[in-house]
C-alpha positions as a Python dict, from the first residue, in 0.01 Angstrom:
ca = {
    (1, 'M'): (0, 0, 0),
    (2, 'S'): (-166, -131, 317),
    (3, 'A'): (-540, -191, 357),
    (4, 'M'): (-554, 114, 584),
    (5, 'D'): (-436, 358, 319),
    (6, 'G'): (-719, 572, 189),
    (7, 'V'): (-972, 846, 252),
    (8, 'I'): (-1238, 860, 524),
    (9, 'C'): (-1529, 1111, 537),
    (10, 'I'): (-1633, 1222, 886),
    (11, 'D'): (-1932, 1418, 991),
    (12, 'K'): (-1785, 1661, 1243),
    (13, 'P'): (-2009, 1760, 1540),
    (14, 'A'): (-2018, 2117, 1677),
    (15, 'G'): (-1799, 2208, 1969),
    (16, 'I'): (-1481, 2035, 1873),
    (17, 'T'): (-1191, 2137, 1647),
    (18, 'S'): (-1092, 1956, 1325),
    (19, 'H'): (-769, 1862, 1495),
    (20, 'D'): (-970, 1697, 1771),
    (21, 'V'): (-1141, 1487, 1503),
    (22, 'V'): (-795, 1391, 1358),
    (23, 'A'): (-675, 1292, 1705),
    (24, 'K'): (-980, 1083, 1781),
    (25, 'T'): (-957, 909, 1440),
    (26, 'R'): (-594, 825, 1510),
    (27, 'H'): (-696, 664, 1832),
    (28, 'I'): (-988, 472, 1673),
    (29, 'L'): (-780, 340, 1389),
    (30, 'N'): (-465, 295, 1609),
    (31, 'H'): (-284, 470, 1326),
    (32, 'K'): (-45, 768, 1356),
    (33, 'R'): (-67, 882, 989),
    (34, 'V'): (-405, 1064, 970),
    (35, 'G'): (-432, 1409, 815),
    (36, 'H'): (-710, 1637, 684),
    (37, 'A'): (-786, 1807, 353),
    (38, 'G'): (-920, 2130, 508),
    (39, 'T'): (-1050, 2228, 852),
    (40, 'L'): (-1379, 2349, 977),
    (41, 'D'): (-1436, 2604, 1259),
    (42, 'P'): (-1518, 2454, 1598),
    (43, 'F'): (-1879, 2584, 1589),
    (44, 'A'): (-1932, 2443, 1241),
    (45, 'T'): (-2052, 2083, 1155),
    (46, 'G'): (-2029, 1870, 854),
    (47, 'L'): (-1788, 1704, 619),
    (48, 'L'): (-1424, 1656, 702),
    (49, 'V'): (-1213, 1467, 455),
    (50, 'L'): (-940, 1265, 631),
    (51, 'L'): (-646, 1093, 468),
    (52, 'V'): (-495, 775, 626),
    (53, 'G'): (-160, 616, 587),
    (54, 'R'): (24, 669, 255),
    (55, 'A'): (-287, 849, 127),
    (56, 'T'): (-170, 1153, 329),
    (57, 'R'): (61, 1219, 35),
    (58, 'L'): (-242, 1313, -165),
    (59, 'T'): (-350, 1605, 46),
    (60, 'Q'): (-235, 1859, -215),
    (61, 'F'): (-478, 1725, -469),
    (62, 'L'): (-781, 1752, -239),
    (63, 'T'): (-737, 2079, -51),
    (64, 'G'): (-808, 2291, -360),
    (65, 'L'): (-1149, 2127, -436),
    (66, 'E'): (-1462, 2340, -430),
    (67, 'K'): (-1676, 2331, -118),
    (68, 'E'): (-2051, 2341, -56),
    (69, 'Y'): (-2217, 2466, 262),
    (70, 'E'): (-2550, 2521, 420),
    (71, 'A'): (-2552, 2826, 637),
    (72, 'I'): (-2769, 3055, 842),
    (73, 'I'): (-2688, 3424, 820),
    (74, 'R'): (-2825, 3619, 1107),
    (75, 'L'): (-2913, 3977, 1017),
    (76, 'G'): (-2924, 4239, 1290),
    (77, 'Y'): (-2570, 4276, 1421),
    (78, 'A'): (-2207, 4193, 1343),
    (79, 'T'): (-1962, 4011, 1577),
    (80, 'D'): (-1591, 4038, 1616),
    (81, 'T'): (-1537, 3686, 1484),
    (82, 'A'): (-1804, 3721, 1214),
    (83, 'D'): (-1990, 3416, 1360),
    (84, 'I'): (-2203, 3337, 1663),
    (85, 'T'): (-1915, 3270, 1892),
    (86, 'G'): (-1800, 3628, 1884),
    (87, 'K'): (-1896, 3939, 2074),
    (88, 'P'): (-2158, 4172, 1925),
    (89, 'L'): (-2011, 4486, 1780),
    (90, 'S'): (-2334, 4681, 1820),
    (91, 'D'): (-2692, 4659, 1948),
    (92, 'V'): (-2944, 4498, 1718),
    (93, 'E'): (-3036, 4712, 1425),
    (94, 'N'): (-3398, 4642, 1354),
    (95, 'T'): (-3466, 4760, 999),
    (96, 'G'): (-3602, 4438, 838),
    (97, 'P'): (-3761, 4260, 689),
    (98, 'W'): (-3652, 4304, 341),
    (99, 'A'): (-3831, 4223, 15),
    (100, 'K'): (-3726, 3918, -184),
    (101, 'E'): (-3595, 4147, -463),
    (102, 'Q'): (-3356, 4321, -210),
    (103, 'L'): (-3227, 3986, -88),
    (104, 'E'): (-3178, 3844, -438),
    (105, 'E'): (-2998, 4162, -538),
    (106, 'A'): (-2758, 4122, -238),
    (107, 'L'): (-2701, 3754, -324),
    (108, 'S'): (-2635, 3832, -690),
    (109, 'S'): (-2384, 4099, -610),
    (110, 'L'): (-2171, 3838, -430),
    (111, 'R'): (-2175, 3565, -690),
    (112, 'G'): (-1880, 3502, -924),
    (113, 'D'): (-1526, 3618, -863),
    (114, 'I'): (-1502, 3852, -565),
    (115, 'D'): (-1224, 3980, -336),
    (116, 'Q'): (-1254, 3884, 31),
    (117, 'V'): (-1056, 4025, 318),
    (118, 'P'): (-969, 3737, 556),
    (119, 'P'): (-1118, 3774, 901),
    (120, 'M'): (-888, 3847, 1191),
    (121, 'Y'): (-1012, 3536, 1367),
    (122, 'S'): (-866, 3305, 1102),
    (123, 'A'): (-564, 3071, 1085),
    (124, 'K'): (-424, 3265, 790),
    (125, 'K'): (-70, 3379, 857),
    (126, 'Q'): (66, 3732, 819),
    (127, 'G'): (423, 3812, 907),
    (128, 'G'): (472, 3463, 1038),
    (129, 'R'): (181, 3490, 1282),
    (130, 'K'): (-164, 3350, 1269),
    (131, 'L'): (-421, 3619, 1254),
    (132, 'Y'): (-628, 3480, 1539),
    (133, 'E'): (-326, 3505, 1769),
    (134, 'L'): (-309, 3870, 1707),
    (135, 'A'): (-683, 3904, 1736),
    (136, 'R'): (-688, 3752, 2079),
    (137, 'K'): (-432, 4011, 2184),
    (138, 'G'): (-665, 4283, 2069),
    (139, 'E'): (-455, 4368, 1766),
    (140, 'E'): (-579, 4426, 1421),
    (141, 'V'): (-360, 4438, 1107),
    (142, 'E'): (-434, 4528, 752),
    (143, 'R'): (-502, 4222, 540),
    (144, 'K'): (-475, 4194, 168),
    (145, 'P'): (-796, 4088, -15),
    (146, 'V'): (-797, 3736, -167),
    (147, 'R'): (-973, 3659, -492),
    (148, 'V'): (-1228, 3366, -442),
    (149, 'C'): (-1518, 3241, -652),
    (150, 'I'): (-1872, 3210, -533),
    (151, 'Y'): (-2029, 2964, -786),
    (152, 'E'): (-2371, 2949, -618),
    (153, 'F'): (-2531, 3162, -349),
    (154, 'E'): (-2900, 3101, -305),
    (155, 'P'): (-3178, 3066, -53),
    (156, 'I'): (-3250, 2716, 75),
    (157, 'R'): (-3628, 2786, 90),
    (158, 'P'): (-3685, 2960, -253),
    (159, 'N'): (-4064, 2889, -259),
    (160, 'Q'): (-4133, 2983, 107),
    (161, 'E'): (-4065, 3279, 322),
    (162, 'W'): (-3694, 3350, 291),
    (163, 'L'): (-3654, 3520, 632),
    (164, 'K'): (-3727, 3383, 978),
    (165, 'D'): (-3818, 3649, 1231),
    (166, 'N'): (-3647, 3569, 1567),
    (167, 'L'): (-3877, 3820, 1743),
    (168, 'D'): (-3573, 3991, 1898),
    (169, 'G'): (-3499, 4235, 1613),
    (170, 'T'): (-3287, 3979, 1417),
    (171, 'F'): (-3375, 3766, 1113),
    (172, 'D'): (-3229, 3440, 988),
    (173, 'F'): (-3164, 3380, 627),
    (174, 'E'): (-3081, 3009, 524),
    (175, 'V'): (-2852, 2983, 224),
    (176, 'R'): (-2659, 2731, 21),
    (177, 'V'): (-2311, 2826, -92),
    (178, 'V'): (-2093, 2657, -343),
    (179, 'C'): (-1743, 2821, -350),
    (180, 'S'): (-1384, 2786, -426),
    (181, 'S'): (-1133, 2662, -173),
    (182, 'G'): (-1005, 2938, 59),
    (183, 'T'): (-1347, 3108, 82),
    (184, 'Y'): (-1451, 3233, 429),
    (185, 'V'): (-1822, 3187, 454),
    (186, 'R'): (-1814, 3395, 769),
    (187, 'T'): (-1684, 3690, 564),
    (188, 'L'): (-1954, 3615, 294),
    (189, 'A'): (-2217, 3648, 561),
    (190, 'E'): (-2073, 3983, 678),
    (191, 'D'): (-2053, 4111, 313),
    (192, 'F'): (-2408, 3999, 253),
    (193, 'G'): (-2525, 4218, 555),
    (194, 'K'): (-2330, 4507, 417),
    (195, 'Q'): (-2519, 4484, 89),
    (196, 'L'): (-2828, 4543, 295),
    (197, 'N'): (-2667, 4821, 508),
    (198, 'M'): (-2704, 4578, 802),
    (199, 'G'): (-2472, 4410, 1050),
    (200, 'A'): (-2468, 4030, 1002),
    (201, 'H'): (-2286, 3726, 1116),
    (202, 'L'): (-2287, 3349, 1061),
    (203, 'A'): (-2524, 3179, 1305),
    (204, 'E'): (-2480, 2820, 1177),
    (205, 'L'): (-2257, 2649, 922),
    (206, 'R'): (-2254, 2295, 783),
    (207, 'R'): (-2031, 2169, 509),
    (208, 'T'): (-2205, 1923, 283),
    (209, 'R'): (-1954, 1862, 6),
    (210, 'V'): (-1593, 1872, -82),
    (211, 'G'): (-1534, 1808, -444),
    (212, 'D'): (-1709, 1468, -514),
    (213, 'F'): (-1715, 1375, -145),
    (214, 'S'): (-2070, 1418, 2),
    (215, 'I'): (-2193, 1445, 361),
    (216, 'D'): (-2428, 1155, 271),
    (217, 'T'): (-2132, 915, 268),
    (218, 'A'): (-1979, 1052, 589),
    (219, 'S'): (-1959, 864, 918),
    (220, 'T'): (-1980, 999, 1270),
    (221, 'L'): (-1693, 926, 1507),
    (222, 'V'): (-1915, 686, 1696),
    (223, 'Q'): (-1997, 500, 1365),
    (224, 'L'): (-1629, 495, 1274),
    (225, 'K'): (-1548, 337, 1609),
    (226, 'T'): (-1806, 69, 1552),
    (227, 'R'): (-1667, -4, 1209),
    (228, 'A'): (-1328, -37, 1351),
    (229, 'A'): (-1445, -279, 1621),
    (230, 'E'): (-1633, -488, 1363),
    (231, 'E'): (-1322, -487, 1131),
    (232, 'S'): (-1541, -342, 857),
    (233, 'L'): (-1350, -22, 773),
    (234, 'G'): (-1351, -117, 410),
    (235, 'K'): (-1708, 11, 401),
    (236, 'V'): (-1618, 363, 483),
    (237, 'L'): (-1260, 383, 347),
    (238, 'Y'): (-1220, 516, -6),
    (239, 'K'): (-921, 378, -191),
    (240, 'P'): (-671, 642, -294),
    (241, 'D'): (-767, 593, -670),
    (242, 'A'): (-1135, 663, -597),
    (243, 'A'): (-1035, 973, -402),
    (244, 'L'): (-869, 1122, -710),
    (245, 'S'): (-1141, 1025, -964),
    (246, 'R'): (-1136, 1385, -1113),
    (247, 'L'): (-786, 1333, -1242),
    (248, 'P'): (-731, 1160, -1578),
    (249, 'V'): (-585, 803, -1552),
    (250, 'I'): (-356, 559, -1727),
    (251, 'D'): (-288, 197, -1646),
    (252, 'I'): (77, 91, -1712),
    (253, 'S'): (275, -230, -1741),
    (254, 'E'): (482, -393, -1470),
    (255, 'D'): (802, -268, -1628),
    (256, 'D'): (686, 88, -1622),
    (257, 'I'): (555, 42, -1269),
    (258, 'R'): (904, -41, -1158),
    (259, 'K'): (1041, 273, -1318),
    (260, 'V'): (774, 486, -1157),
    (261, 'R'): (848, 341, -808),
    (262, 'H'): (1206, 447, -850),
    (263, 'G'): (1106, 802, -962),
    (264, 'S'): (1183, 758, -1323),
    (265, 'D'): (972, 905, -1624),
    (266, 'V'): (771, 680, -1836),
    (267, 'Q'): (649, 728, -2195),
    (268, 'A'): (277, 807, -2192),
    (269, 'A'): (49, 1045, -2376),
    (270, 'E'): (-314, 1102, -2435),
    (271, 'P'): (-453, 1372, -2682),
    (272, 'S'): (-671, 1520, -2401),
    (273, 'W'): (-389, 1578, -2159),
    (274, 'T'): (-240, 1927, -2123),
    (275, 'N'): (119, 2010, -2029),
    (276, 'G'): (172, 2000, -1653),
    (277, 'E'): (-154, 1815, -1584),
    (278, 'H'): (-170, 1562, -1296),
    (279, 'V'): (-249, 1212, -1405),
    (280, 'R'): (-327, 899, -1201),
    (281, 'I'): (-81, 619, -1266),
    (282, 'R'): (-233, 271, -1195),
    (283, 'D'): (-136, -92, -1239),
    (284, 'I'): (-351, -316, -1456),
    (285, 'D'): (-565, -406, -1152),
    (286, 'G'): (-664, -40, -1103),
    (287, 'N'): (-449, 16, -797),
    (288, 'L'): (-306, 369, -765),
    (289, 'I'): (77, 362, -796),
    (290, 'A'): (153, 734, -827),
    (291, 'V'): (40, 1068, -949),
    (292, 'G'): (248, 1198, -1241),
    (293, 'V'): (294, 1525, -1410),
    (294, 'F'): (256, 1516, -1791),
    (295, 'D'): (529, 1663, -2008),
    (296, 'A'): (372, 1745, -2341),
    (297, 'E'): (703, 1802, -2515),
    (298, 'A'): (857, 1473, -2419),
    (299, 'N'): (522, 1288, -2402),
    (300, 'T'): (627, 1147, -2066),
    (301, 'L'): (483, 1125, -1716),
    (302, 'H'): (711, 1222, -1425),
    (303, 'P'): (606, 1060, -1090),
    (304, 'A'): (544, 1358, -862),
    (305, 'V'): (385, 1152, -568),
    (306, 'V'): (462, 772, -540),
    (307, 'L'): (230, 575, -315),
    (308, 'S'): (316, 216, -400),
    (309, 'Q'): (640, 59, -294),
    (310, 'E'): (813, -267, -408),
    (311, 'S'): (620, -558, -254),
}
């Protein structure tokens, strides 16, 4: 692998798309192979996990990680996009404020496994068409609910006033959300409002974590450009092995490495591994060679994704 292969965490600003961030990163790094492990809406900010070079082959292992967000739910009216960029669907319904007990009951009802109906303004495809393409034409189609998990859904200011009165009939409620991949926080905001018999939408959204990647370690695009100019990208580039730290690992011999590089199975087994589990395959220096799939019956690892080539 080259020194450029790895994962970079970017703090996306508001007002640009995730694809814009990918394009700018390609330009900064002068590298065509840059992908992402999950997008953010243009109005949202926060953590984007980008994969560079041969590490783009690891996307499948990062897109399914749980996400953490900080958000502001605006209570008072819903919008056609479920966020602040959309058109209001009604006048402000001024029925607040609500007691903390009511807010907690609404939060509690949306924790755990829930079914979400994907919003029309989303990139989810139905019948080969992206939903937002249909929505922009004024079309609305029936969408099947998707099962997601809301691990945590709580107020950010638990010991202070939970609601901020905007003095226009609306109230802002700051929350922290930890959820499974595929969750629409916009839809969660709408559903929260429905629990209070109130229109609601997402006023702000910031992603703070993806799996073990935290916003605290993310760089802005300006900072990334500076690192590139200083030739110090190593300070912000996670090695592929570190990016998959949640997977079990095995270090193998040079003979087995040659087999893996040619796509051949190698004998390897640990008591804690389960059949079909993904395992990091490294050399004795800790460099990621491949990700293998464990076959419990044969006690072998089959290289599903190979990163390292013959030097």
